[in-house]
Structures are given as structure tokens and as C-alpha cells.
mmCIF file of C-alpha atoms in Angstrom:
data_model
loop_
_atom_site.group_PDB
_atom_site.id
_atom_site.type_symbol
_atom_site.label_atom_id
_atom_site.label_comp_id
_atom_site.label_asym_id
_atom_site.label_seq_id
_atom_site.Cartn_x
_atom_site.Cartn_y
_atom_site.Cartn_z
ATOM 1 C CA UNK A 834 0.013 0.013 0.029
ATOM 2 C CA UNK A 835 1.251 3.473 -0.968
ATOM 3 C CA UNK A 836 2.731 5.516 2.089
ATOM 4 C CA UNK A 837 1.654 8.709 0.240
ATOM 5 C CA UNK A 838 -1.863 10.239 0.502
ATOM 6 C CA UNK A 839 -2.566 12.705 -2.314
ATOM 7 C CA UNK A 840 -5.307 15.258 -2.853
ATOM 8 C CA UNK A 841 -8.481 14.131 -4.446
ATOM 9 C CA UNK A 842 -7.608 15.342 -8.127
ATOM 10 C CA UNK A 843 -4.345 13.768 -7.996
ATOM 11 C CA UNK A 844 -5.788 10.459 -6.725
ATOM 12 C CA UNK A 845 -8.170 10.741 -9.697
ATOM 13 C CA UNK A 846 -5.481 11.201 -12.147
ATOM 14 C CA UNK A 847 -3.684 7.992 -10.719
ATOM 15 C CA UNK A 848 -6.890 6.159 -11.098
ATOM 16 C CA UNK A 849 -7.329 7.238 -14.704
ATOM 17 C CA UNK A 850 -3.550 6.509 -15.607
ATOM 18 C CA UNK A 851 -4.010 2.979 -14.169
ATOM 19 C CA UNK A 852 -6.643 2.363 -16.561
ATOM 20 C CA UNK A 853 -4.262 2.726 -19.285
ATOM 21 C CA UNK A 854 -6.530 4.659 -21.649
ATOM 22 C CA UNK A 855 -5.630 8.411 -21.146
ATOM 23 C CA UNK A 856 -2.204 10.019 -21.826
ATOM 24 C CA UNK A 857 -3.240 13.791 -21.701
ATOM 25 C CA UNK A 858 -4.509 15.642 -18.722
ATOM 26 C CA UNK A 859 -5.852 19.102 -18.383
ATOM 27 C CA UNK A 860 -5.367 20.730 -14.903
ATOM 28 C CA UNK A 861 -7.125 23.753 -14.195
ATOM 29 C CA UNK A 862 -8.298 26.104 -11.430
ATOM 30 C CA UNK A 863 -6.094 26.824 -8.412
ATOM 31 C CA UNK A 864 -2.826 26.313 -10.054
ATOM 32 C CA UNK A 865 -0.593 28.709 -8.389
ATOM 33 C CA UNK A 866 -1.107 27.375 -4.755
ATOM 34 C CA UNK A 867 0.505 24.972 -2.516
ATOM 35 C CA UNK A 868 -0.434 21.280 -2.911
ATOM 36 C CA UNK A 869 -1.042 19.168 0.361
ATOM 37 C CA UNK A 870 0.115 15.599 0.610
ATOM 38 C CA UNK A 871 1.015 13.162 3.371
ATOM 39 C CA UNK A 872 4.159 10.934 3.066
ATOM 40 C CA UNK A 873 4.736 8.519 5.601
ATOM 41 C CA UNK A 874 2.497 10.048 8.147
ATOM 42 C CA UNK A 875 4.076 13.582 7.637
ATOM 43 C CA UNK A 876 2.165 16.569 6.152
ATOM 44 C CA UNK A 877 3.847 18.373 3.222
ATOM 45 C CA UNK A 878 2.877 21.320 1.037
ATOM 46 C CA UNK A 879 4.642 22.026 -2.257
ATOM 47 C CA UNK A 880 4.117 24.279 -5.338
ATOM 48 C CA UNK A 881 2.142 22.440 -8.166
ATOM 49 C CA UNK A 882 5.190 22.054 -10.438
ATOM 50 C CA UNK A 883 7.383 20.651 -7.713
ATOM 51 C CA UNK A 884 4.547 18.292 -6.578
ATOM 52 C CA UNK A 885 3.962 17.015 -10.100
ATOM 53 C CA UNK A 886 7.714 16.492 -10.767
ATOM 54 C CA UNK A 887 8.763 14.916 -7.278
ATOM 55 C CA UNK A 888 5.605 13.238 -6.068
ATOM 56 C CA UNK A 889 2.912 12.364 -8.796
ATOM 57 C CA UNK A 890 5.435 11.691 -11.566
ATOM 58 C CA UNK A 891 8.232 10.614 -9.311
ATOM 59 C CA UNK A 892 8.540 7.168 -11.064
ATOM 60 C CA UNK A 893 9.042 8.754 -14.522
ATOM 61 C CA UNK A 894 12.577 8.968 -15.825
ATOM 62 C CA UNK A 895 12.134 12.087 -17.737
ATOM 63 C CA UNK A 896 10.026 15.092 -16.915
ATOM 64 C CA UNK A 897 9.940 18.037 -19.272
ATOM 65 C CA UNK A 898 8.491 21.483 -18.943
ATOM 66 C CA UNK A 899 7.502 23.991 -21.532
ATOM 67 C CA UNK A 900 6.212 27.659 -21.688
ATOM 68 C CA UNK A 901 6.696 30.333 -24.377
ATOM 69 C CA UNK A 902 8.820 32.351 -22.052
ATOM 70 C CA UNK A 903 11.441 29.762 -20.832
ATOM 71 C CA UNK A 904 11.239 27.328 -23.833
ATOM 72 C CA UNK A 905 11.641 23.532 -23.284
ATOM 73 C CA UNK A 906 13.429 22.503 -20.000
ATOM 74 C CA UNK A 907 14.481 19.176 -18.581
ATOM 75 C CA UNK A 908 13.444 18.811 -14.954
ATOM 76 C CA UNK A 909 14.600 15.280 -14.753
ATOM 77 C CA UNK A 910 16.372 12.960 -17.161
ATOM 78 C CA UNK A 911 19.004 15.285 -18.640
ATOM 79 C CA UNK A 912 21.348 12.227 -19.231
ATOM 80 C CA UNK A 913 18.697 10.589 -21.418
ATOM 81 C CA UNK A 914 18.111 13.588 -23.392
ATOM 82 C CA UNK A 915 21.933 13.940 -23.972
ATOM 83 C CA UNK A 916 22.011 10.518 -25.360
ATOM 84 C CA UNK A 917 19.307 11.562 -27.749
ATOM 85 C CA UNK A 918 21.138 14.777 -28.705
ATOM 86 C CA UNK A 919 24.184 12.499 -29.347
ATOM 87 C CA UNK A 920 22.040 10.269 -31.686
ATOM 88 C CA UNK A 921 20.625 13.581 -33.452
ATOM 89 C CA UNK A 922 24.275 14.397 -34.186
ATOM 90 C CA UNK A 923 24.854 11.099 -35.744
ATOM 91 C CA UNK A 924 21.889 11.446 -37.835
ATOM 92 C CA UNK A 925 22.880 14.841 -39.066
ATOM 93 C CA UNK A 926 20.016 16.677 -37.261
ATOM 94 C CA UNK A 927 22.121 18.512 -34.665
ATOM 95 C CA UNK A 928 25.333 20.660 -34.952
ATOM 96 C CA UNK A 929 26.593 19.757 -31.448
ATOM 97 C CA UNK A 930 26.283 17.028 -29.123
ATOM 98 C CA UNK A 931 25.654 19.509 -26.204
ATOM 99 C CA UNK A 932 22.184 19.530 -24.940
ATOM 100 C CA UNK A 933 20.597 22.737 -26.220
ATOM 101 C CA UNK A 934 16.775 22.511 -25.925
ATOM 102 C CA UNK A 935 14.674 24.757 -28.387
ATOM 103 C CA UNK A 936 12.568 27.755 -27.155
ATOM 104 C CA UNK A 937 10.073 27.937 -29.969
ATOM 105 C CA UNK A 938 6.891 26.178 -29.422
ATOM 106 C CA UNK A 939 6.657 24.170 -32.649
ATOM 107 C CA UNK A 940 10.373 23.340 -32.652
ATOM 108 C CA UNK A 941 9.967 22.138 -29.023
ATOM 109 C CA UNK A 942 7.046 19.839 -29.866
ATOM 110 C CA UNK A 943 9.028 18.380 -32.960
ATOM 111 C CA UNK A 944 11.942 17.911 -30.872
ATOM 112 C CA UNK A 945 9.923 16.083 -28.301
ATOM 113 C CA UNK A 946 8.056 14.050 -31.037
ATOM 114 C CA UNK A 947 11.437 12.730 -32.140
ATOM 115 C CA UNK A 948 12.645 12.048 -28.679
ATOM 116 C CA UNK A 949 9.415 9.941 -28.033
ATOM 117 C CA UNK A 950 10.066 7.904 -31.273
ATOM 118 C CA UNK A 951 13.700 7.488 -30.169
ATOM 119 C CA UNK A 952 12.819 6.455 -26.553
ATOM 120 C CA UNK A 953 10.270 3.791 -27.733
ATOM 121 C CA UNK A 954 13.116 1.811 -29.251
ATOM 122 C CA UNK A 955 15.340 1.865 -26.059
ATOM 123 C CA UNK A 956 15.253 -0.987 -23.512
ATOM 124 C CA UNK A 957 13.974 -0.157 -21.046
ATOM 125 C CA UNK A 958 11.856 2.544 -22.354
ATOM 126 C CA UNK A 959 11.916 5.702 -20.333
ATOM 127 C CA UNK A 960 8.611 6.966 -19.049
ATOM 128 C CA UNK A 961 8.157 10.691 -20.127
ATOM 129 C CA UNK A 962 5.860 13.582 -19.032
ATOM 130 C CA UNK A 963 5.600 16.950 -20.551
ATOM 131 C CA UNK A 964 4.209 19.776 -18.532
ATOM 132 C CA UNK A 965 2.865 22.754 -20.648
ATOM 133 C CA UNK A 966 2.375 25.915 -18.813
ATOM 134 C CA UNK A 967 -0.359 28.519 -20.266
ATOM 135 C CA UNK A 968 -1.324 26.540 -23.156
ATOM 136 C CA UNK A 969 -3.927 29.123 -24.004
ATOM 137 C CA UNK A 970 -1.266 31.234 -25.370
ATOM 138 C CA UNK A 971 -0.200 28.458 -27.770
ATOM 139 C CA UNK A 972 -3.906 27.430 -28.931
ATOM 140 C CA UNK A 973 -6.298 30.129 -27.712
ATOM 141 C CA UNK A 974 -9.999 29.888 -27.921
ATOM 142 C CA UNK A 975 -11.579 30.778 -31.084
ATOM 143 C CA UNK A 976 -12.804 29.663 -34.491
ATOM 144 C CA UNK A 977 -10.299 27.264 -36.038
ATOM 145 C CA UNK A 978 -10.356 29.224 -39.202
ATOM 146 C CA UNK A 979 -8.959 32.173 -37.388
ATOM 147 C CA UNK A 980 -6.030 30.452 -35.890
ATOM 148 C CA UNK A 981 -2.712 31.180 -37.271
ATOM 149 C CA UNK A 982 -1.056 28.441 -39.403
ATOM 150 C CA UNK A 983 1.498 27.645 -36.455
ATOM 151 C CA UNK A 984 -1.204 27.596 -33.858
ATOM 152 C CA UNK A 985 -3.117 25.157 -35.939
ATOM 153 C CA UNK A 986 -0.201 22.819 -36.343
ATOM 154 C CA UNK A 987 0.415 22.973 -32.439
ATOM 155 C CA UNK A 988 -3.258 22.154 -31.836
ATOM 156 C CA UNK A 989 -3.125 19.281 -34.280
ATOM 157 C CA UNK A 990 0.141 18.004 -32.708
ATOM 158 C CA UNK A 991 -1.560 17.969 -29.055
ATOM 159 C CA UNK A 992 -4.768 16.353 -30.352
ATOM 160 C CA UNK A 993 -2.548 13.651 -32.184
ATOM 161 C CA UNK A 994 -0.648 13.047 -29.037
ATOM 162 C CA UNK A 995 -3.918 12.814 -27.010
ATOM 163 C CA UNK A 996 -5.502 10.211 -29.453
ATOM 164 C CA UNK A 997 -2.605 8.148 -30.190
ATOM 165 C CA UNK A 998 -2.700 4.685 -28.519
ATOM 166 C CA UNK A 999 1.289 4.354 -28.586
ATOM 167 C CA UNK A 1000 1.628 7.271 -26.299
ATOM 168 C CA UNK A 1001 -0.432 5.347 -23.568
ATOM 169 C CA UNK A 1002 1.565 2.060 -24.325
ATOM 170 C CA UNK A 1003 4.720 3.892 -23.819
ATOM 171 C CA UNK A 1004 3.634 5.856 -20.705
ATOM 172 C CA UNK A 1005 4.258 9.008 -22.343
ATOM 173 C CA UNK A 1006 2.026 11.789 -20.734
ATOM 174 C CA UNK A 1007 1.204 15.540 -21.657
ATOM 175 C CA UNK A 1008 -0.081 17.665 -18.979
ATOM 176 C CA UNK A 1009 -1.687 21.074 -19.870
ATOM 177 C CA UNK A 1010 -1.800 23.586 -17.026
ATOM 178 C CA UNK A 1011 -4.430 26.515 -17.486
ATOM 179 C CA UNK A 1012 -6.154 28.594 -14.723
ATOM 180 C CA UNK A 1013 -9.395 28.353 -16.838
ATOM 181 C CA UNK A 1014 -10.636 26.319 -19.631
ATOM 182 C CA UNK A 1015 -12.462 29.268 -21.072
ATOM 183 C CA UNK A 1016 -9.430 30.570 -22.697
ATOM 184 C CA UNK A 1017 -8.199 27.252 -24.128
ATOM 185 C CA UNK A 1018 -9.196 26.082 -27.618
ATOM 186 C CA UNK A 1019 -12.361 24.009 -27.513
ATOM 187 C CA UNK A 1020 -11.027 21.239 -29.414
ATOM 188 C CA UNK A 1021 -8.600 20.638 -26.559
ATOM 189 C CA UNK A 1022 -11.172 21.051 -23.814
ATOM 190 C CA UNK A 1023 -13.859 18.800 -25.496
ATOM 191 C CA UNK A 1024 -11.321 16.244 -26.573
ATOM 192 C CA UNK A 1025 -12.830 12.878 -25.544
ATOM 193 C CA UNK A 1026 -9.129 11.397 -25.355
ATOM 194 C CA UNK A 1027 -8.183 13.755 -22.456
ATOM 195 C CA UNK A 1028 -8.984 13.994 -18.745
ATOM 196 C CA UNK A 1029 -10.000 17.338 -17.234
ATOM 197 C CA UNK A 1030 -9.030 17.713 -13.456
ATOM 198 C CA UNK A 1031 -10.185 20.672 -11.537
ATOM 199 C CA UNK A 1032 -7.940 21.801 -8.681
ATOM 200 C CA UNK A 1033 -10.196 23.605 -6.210
ATOM 201 C CA UNK A 1034 -9.380 26.100 -3.485
ATOM 202 C CA UNK A 1035 -9.182 24.690 -0.089
ATOM 203 C CA UNK A 1036 -12.314 24.179 2.023
ATOM 204 C CA UNK A 1037 -12.855 24.999 5.497
ATOM 205 C CA UNK A 1038 -11.419 21.909 6.870
ATOM 206 C CA UNK A 1039 -8.237 22.233 4.435
ATOM 207 C CA UNK A 1040 -7.817 25.904 5.438
ATOM 208 C CA UNK A 1041 -7.874 24.868 9.211
ATOM 209 C CA UNK A 1042 -5.318 22.071 8.618
ATOM 210 C CA UNK A 1043 -3.099 24.540 6.815
ATOM 211 C CA UNK A 1044 -3.349 27.071 9.652
ATOM 212 C CA UNK A 1045 -2.309 24.224 11.962
ATOM 213 C CA UNK A 1046 0.647 23.537 9.860
ATOM 214 C CA UNK A 1047 1.565 27.121 9.908
ATOM 215 C CA UNK A 1048 2.136 27.059 13.821
ATOM 216 C CA UNK A 1049 5.536 25.394 12.977
ATOM 217 C CA UNK A 1050 6.740 28.609 11.243
ATOM 218 C CA UNK A 1051 4.703 30.921 13.433
ATOM 219 C CA UNK A 1052 4.315 29.439 16.866
ATOM 220 C CA UNK A 1053 2.831 32.707 18.303
ATOM 221 C CA UNK A 1054 0.066 32.464 15.709
ATOM 222 C CA UNK A 1055 -2.689 30.936 18.097
ATOM 223 C CA UNK A 1056 -1.957 33.744 20.724
ATOM 224 C CA UNK A 1057 -2.281 36.448 18.178
ATOM 225 C CA UNK A 1058 -5.708 36.077 16.920
ATOM 226 C CA UNK A 1059 -8.773 37.634 18.246
ATOM 227 C CA UNK A 1060 -11.314 35.083 16.799
ATOM 228 C CA UNK A 1061 -11.716 31.465 18.069
ATOM 229 C CA UNK A 1062 -8.917 29.177 16.826
ATOM 230 C CA UNK A 1063 -11.233 26.603 15.645
ATOM 231 C CA UNK A 1064 -13.472 29.057 13.576
ATOM 232 C CA UNK A 1065 -10.336 30.625 11.965
ATOM 233 C CA UNK A 1066 -10.414 28.209 9.043
ATOM 234 C CA UNK A 1067 -14.048 29.329 8.116
ATOM 235 C CA UNK A 1068 -12.807 32.910 8.178
ATOM 236 C CA UNK A 1069 -10.340 32.405 5.275
ATOM 237 C CA UNK A 1070 -12.433 30.135 3.035
ATOM 238 C CA UNK A 1071 -11.978 31.402 -0.615
ATOM 239 C CA UNK A 1072 -8.413 32.052 -0.415
ATOM 240 C CA UNK A 1073 -5.502 30.006 -1.512
ATOM 241 C CA UNK A 1074 -2.848 28.650 1.000
ATOM 242 C CA UNK A 1075 -0.354 31.058 -0.351
ATOM 243 C CA UNK A 1076 -2.803 33.908 0.516
ATOM 244 C CA UNK A 1077 -3.436 32.551 3.845
ATOM 245 C CA UNK A 1078 0.260 32.415 4.511
ATOM 246 C CA UNK A 1079 0.565 35.996 3.299
ATOM 247 C CA UNK A 1080 -2.148 37.233 5.648
ATOM 248 C CA UNK A 1081 -0.558 35.440 8.728
ATOM 249 C CA UNK A 1082 3.009 36.661 7.877
ATOM 250 C CA UNK A 1083 1.835 40.137 7.211
ATOM 251 C CA UNK A 1084 0.255 40.377 10.630
ATOM 252 C CA UNK A 1085 2.828 38.631 12.748
ATOM 253 C CA UNK A 1086 5.905 39.887 11.283
ATOM 254 C CA UNK A 1087 4.558 43.608 11.814
ATOM 255 C CA UNK A 1088 3.440 42.610 15.464
ATOM 256 C CA UNK A 1089 -0.254 43.223 14.299
ATOM 257 C CA UNK A 1090 -3.059 41.163 15.990
ATOM 258 C CA UNK A 1091 -5.138 39.119 13.529
ATOM 259 C CA UNK A 1092 -8.741 40.501 14.008
ATOM 260 C CA UNK A 1093 -11.951 39.784 12.378
ATOM 261 C CA UNK A 1094 -11.749 43.230 10.675
ATOM 262 C CA UNK A 1095 -8.179 42.587 9.452
ATOM 263 C CA UNK A 1096 -9.116 39.196 8.207
ATOM 264 C CA UNK A 1097 -12.261 40.359 6.335
ATOM 265 C CA UNK A 1098 -10.615 43.580 4.742
ATOM 266 C CA UNK A 1099 -7.494 41.673 3.524
ATOM 267 C CA UNK A 1100 -9.634 38.781 2.248
ATOM 268 C CA UNK A 1101 -11.833 41.237 0.261
ATOM 269 C CA UNK A 1102 -8.614 42.947 -1.168
ATOM 270 C CA UNK A 1103 -7.032 39.665 -2.315
ATOM 271 C CA UNK A 1104 -10.198 38.171 -3.871
ATOM 272 C CA UNK A 1105 -10.834 41.559 -5.607
ATOM 273 C CA UNK A 1106 -7.258 41.564 -7.073
ATOM 274 C CA UNK A 1107 -7.629 37.902 -8.136
ATOM 275 C CA UNK A 1108 -10.702 38.930 -10.170
ATOM 276 C CA UNK A 1109 -8.810 41.659 -11.979
ATOM 277 C CA UNK A 1110 -11.176 44.465 -10.969
ATOM 278 C CA UNK A 1111 -14.321 42.712 -12.112
ATOM 279 C CA UNK A 1112 -15.562 42.155 -8.642
ATOM 280 C CA UNK A 1113 -16.196 44.514 -5.709
ATOM 281 C CA UNK A 1114 -17.280 43.797 -2.009
ATOM 282 C CA UNK A 1115 -19.604 46.055 -0.306
ATOM 283 C CA UNK A 1116 -20.481 46.086 3.276
ATOM 284 C CA UNK A 1117 -23.991 46.943 3.894
ATOM 285 C CA UNK A 1118 -25.046 49.138 6.684
ATOM 286 C CA UNK A 1119 -28.763 48.547 5.922
ATOM 287 C CA UNK A 1120 -31.318 46.076 6.971
ATOM 288 C CA UNK A 1121 -34.692 45.016 5.609
ATOM 289 C CA UNK A 1122 -36.252 47.504 7.964
ATOM 290 C CA UNK A 1123 -34.909 50.123 5.335
ATOM 291 C CA UNK A 1124 -37.105 48.565 2.694
ATOM 292 C CA UNK A 1125 -40.508 50.243 2.110
ATOM 293 C CA UNK A 1126 -43.318 47.852 1.210
ATOM 294 C CA UNK A 1127 -42.800 44.449 -0.036
ATOM 295 C CA UNK A 1128 -44.010 43.135 3.187
ATOM 296 C CA UNK A 1129 -44.389 39.403 1.940
ATOM 297 C CA UNK A 1130 -40.757 39.438 0.393
ATOM 298 C CA UNK A 1131 -39.298 40.984 3.556
ATOM 299 C CA UNK A 1132 -41.120 38.379 5.813
ATOM 300 C CA UNK A 1133 -39.740 35.591 3.706
ATOM 301 C CA UNK A 1134 -36.172 36.973 3.720
ATOM 302 C CA UNK A 1135 -36.255 37.852 7.633
ATOM 303 C CA UNK A 1136 -37.192 34.250 8.115
ATOM 304 C CA UNK A 1137 -34.453 32.857 6.074
ATOM 305 C CA UNK A 1138 -31.969 35.398 7.585
ATOM 306 C CA UNK A 1139 -32.805 33.998 11.039
ATOM 307 C CA UNK A 1140 -32.191 30.221 9.898
ATOM 308 C CA UNK A 1141 -28.818 31.305 8.491
ATOM 309 C CA UNK A 1142 -27.956 32.907 11.723
ATOM 310 C CA UNK A 1143 -28.788 29.840 13.486
ATOM 311 C CA UNK A 1144 -26.779 27.701 11.220
ATOM 312 C CA UNK A 1145 -29.633 25.898 9.615
ATOM 313 C CA UNK A 1146 -28.295 26.453 6.087
ATOM 314 C CA UNK A 1147 -30.018 23.332 4.837
ATOM 315 C CA UNK A 1148 -33.495 24.865 5.407
ATOM 316 C CA UNK A 1149 -32.874 27.832 3.186
ATOM 317 C CA UNK A 1150 -32.746 28.170 -0.731
ATOM 318 C CA UNK A 1151 -29.189 27.946 -2.273
ATOM 319 C CA UNK A 1152 -30.054 31.304 -3.985
ATOM 320 C CA UNK A 1153 -32.570 33.944 -4.653
ATOM 321 C CA UNK A 1154 -33.670 35.637 -7.923
ATOM 322 C CA UNK A 1155 -35.020 39.058 -7.622
ATOM 323 C CA UNK A 1156 -36.958 40.074 -10.872
ATOM 324 C CA UNK A 1157 -38.600 43.384 -11.831
ATOM 325 C CA UNK A 1158 -38.112 46.402 -14.004
ATOM 326 C CA UNK A 1159 -35.398 48.930 -13.670
ATOM 327 C CA UNK A 1160 -35.865 51.231 -10.574
ATOM 328 C CA UNK A 1161 -38.104 48.672 -8.645
ATOM 329 C CA UNK A 1162 -35.549 48.315 -5.812
ATOM 330 C CA UNK A 1163 -33.935 44.820 -6.726
ATOM 331 C CA UNK A 1164 -30.331 45.919 -5.797
ATOM 332 C CA UNK A 1165 -31.517 47.967 -2.826
ATOM 333 C CA UNK A 1166 -33.219 44.910 -1.467
ATOM 334 C CA UNK A 1167 -30.301 42.801 -2.080
ATOM 335 C CA UNK A 1168 -28.063 45.346 -0.199
ATOM 336 C CA UNK A 1169 -30.492 45.388 2.747
ATOM 337 C CA UNK A 1170 -30.821 41.633 2.990
ATOM 338 C CA UNK A 1171 -26.911 41.405 2.999
ATOM 339 C CA UNK A 1172 -26.956 43.916 5.988
ATOM 340 C CA UNK A 1173 -29.803 41.764 7.706
ATOM 341 C CA UNK A 1174 -27.331 38.747 7.475
ATOM 342 C CA UNK A 1175 -24.236 40.677 8.521
ATOM 343 C CA UNK A 1176 -22.248 39.681 5.483
ATOM 344 C CA UNK A 1177 -20.905 41.672 2.520
ATOM 345 C CA UNK A 1178 -22.420 41.403 -0.777
ATOM 346 C CA UNK A 1179 -20.639 41.403 -4.154
ATOM 347 C CA UNK A 1180 -20.970 43.696 -7.177
ATOM 348 C CA UNK A 1181 -20.133 42.204 -10.393
ATOM 349 C CA UNK A 1182 -18.620 44.874 -12.728
ATOM 350 C CA UNK A 1183 -19.051 45.305 -16.393
#
């Protein structure tokens, strides 16, 4: 039995890999965060690229990484690539036996394609994984007819790799890393030969577990907060672990207590920045008593607000839809309902 416990999305990728039917994975969502895992009973947190290289794909002999800025890089298996480079020189495809990996996207994919064909003839065959950062800059979403010739060639190469059974047989894997699938070409997103795995933000329990972990670096943390320790995780839900560490370090290294006001203010600021100015938090100072008329609506919302304050969330709807013409008070009602609940409401900007 494995001595390593992985997050749910990583366990799902292992399960799919064991089936031996998929060689291409699309990881999206909370990519720029720390990934939790437990090895031999000890908790660890690592950046995603480190986790993929040293934990999830640890058995692979070759791990390569590509993005448009840094080009193709070998994270593991340089000696195998060096042997391939020497073979390329013998074939007249390289001017020097020194390992010089290409930077251009198409040249990198062509280089890798040749390396994979070469590796299949080796004994034993090396297992290879290619990590592609920001694939939306290689094959952006749009009409296929509007793609440049080079982008079309890259798209077809990636689709060919995903559907080629020899990739699965040789244990050659491509991993595309994108924060959102909305910016990636639909042919890749909807490809039936690839697996899509969503890396989510930590939930309340995971936030609390990370805060417990932070006590190692910040032993003064439990005595520096003005909210109950066991509820602190619920106060930072919606943030990444990187942001949680930032909040804690910013306060403690400046000898500032972690108050409810400090947490809520910094949390709003971080989330607004993540949304690139498209979202704004507003603290309402109004209640349903400030709404004129609409007695039936107010009675309903007051009843639900009381249930929410009592923690009986299962007894209320998952959402409300306010309908009416412009000027009938929909936004005002939402503002006052948020104030009744004592929570901020969010404005989605154009």
C-alpha cells in the first residue's frame, strides 16, 4: 500500500492513469497554490510544479516543462536527453552533442516528438511526462479558421498525441496547466481522449489544517488572533494557501493582531485583485427595515436570515432571483438583505 496520501484530483489522475486509456491531462483552477500531501505520516505542502515532478510523476525517468517564455526545459532525465542529442548529431540533425533545448513552441514539440519515437526503441523504455504551462497562449480559444497556421499545427500535434494509443502504451504523458478552460481552444477542452481535472481552492477543513501547519513557522499564531482558533479556517475560506500564509506573515511579522476586521478587509482585497477588478465587495449598513413595502418578500427573507444565523443552512434556498423592471428596488433589496445577514455582498462589474 502506498505511504503517500494525495489530494482528490491527484488520486483521480492516478486512477485514470492505471486504466491505461488516457495520456493527456488538463489541470485547471487553483494552479498557483501549494499542494498538500502526506508521506509516511508527515504533512507536506509543495508548489504544483514541484508536486508533479517529485511526487505524482516521481517514477517517471524524464520530466520536461515548456512555456513560451522559458522554452523547453528538462526537470529530470537530462542524461537520457543527452544520449538523444548525440544520436541526433549522428543522424545529421544537430550541430553539437551539447544539450541545447529549443525555445520555439513548434520546434519544442517537434523535438519532443522525435525524442519519444527514439525512446520507444530503448530498452528499457523511459517514461516521459511533458508539462505545458499557459497552453491558452499556444492554442487560444476561437474559430479554427481564425487560428494562425502555426497555432493550428500545434493544436493538431496536441490532439494527435492525446488520441495516439502508442503514447499510452509507452507511458508518455502530456499535462496542460491552465487557470481556466474558457481561454483554451475548445477542440482541446472537449477532446474525448483527455482527462480534465479541477484543482479547487481549499475548503474550510483544509484551511484549518493549513493553519495548524503554519504554527510550525509561526508558533505565536494561536495567541495572536482575536477570533476563536477552531473557527479561523472558516474566516479564510475562498483564499489559496499562499494567500493565507501572506495574511498570517503580514500580521505577525509586523506585530499586528489578527482581528476579524483585519481578516475580512485583507480577504476582500485579495479576492478583488484575483478577479482583476471585475468584482467589488460592499459592506451594507442597511437592514430589511430600510425597505419600504414588499412586506411578503421581507417576511420571507427575515425568516431565512434567522435560519442562516442559527446555522440551519440546509433549510434555506441555495440562491434567490430578484425580478422586476429597472428602478423597482432589486439592488436595494439585495443590499438590505446582506446587511440583515451581516455579510458583505458582491457587485459584478461590467
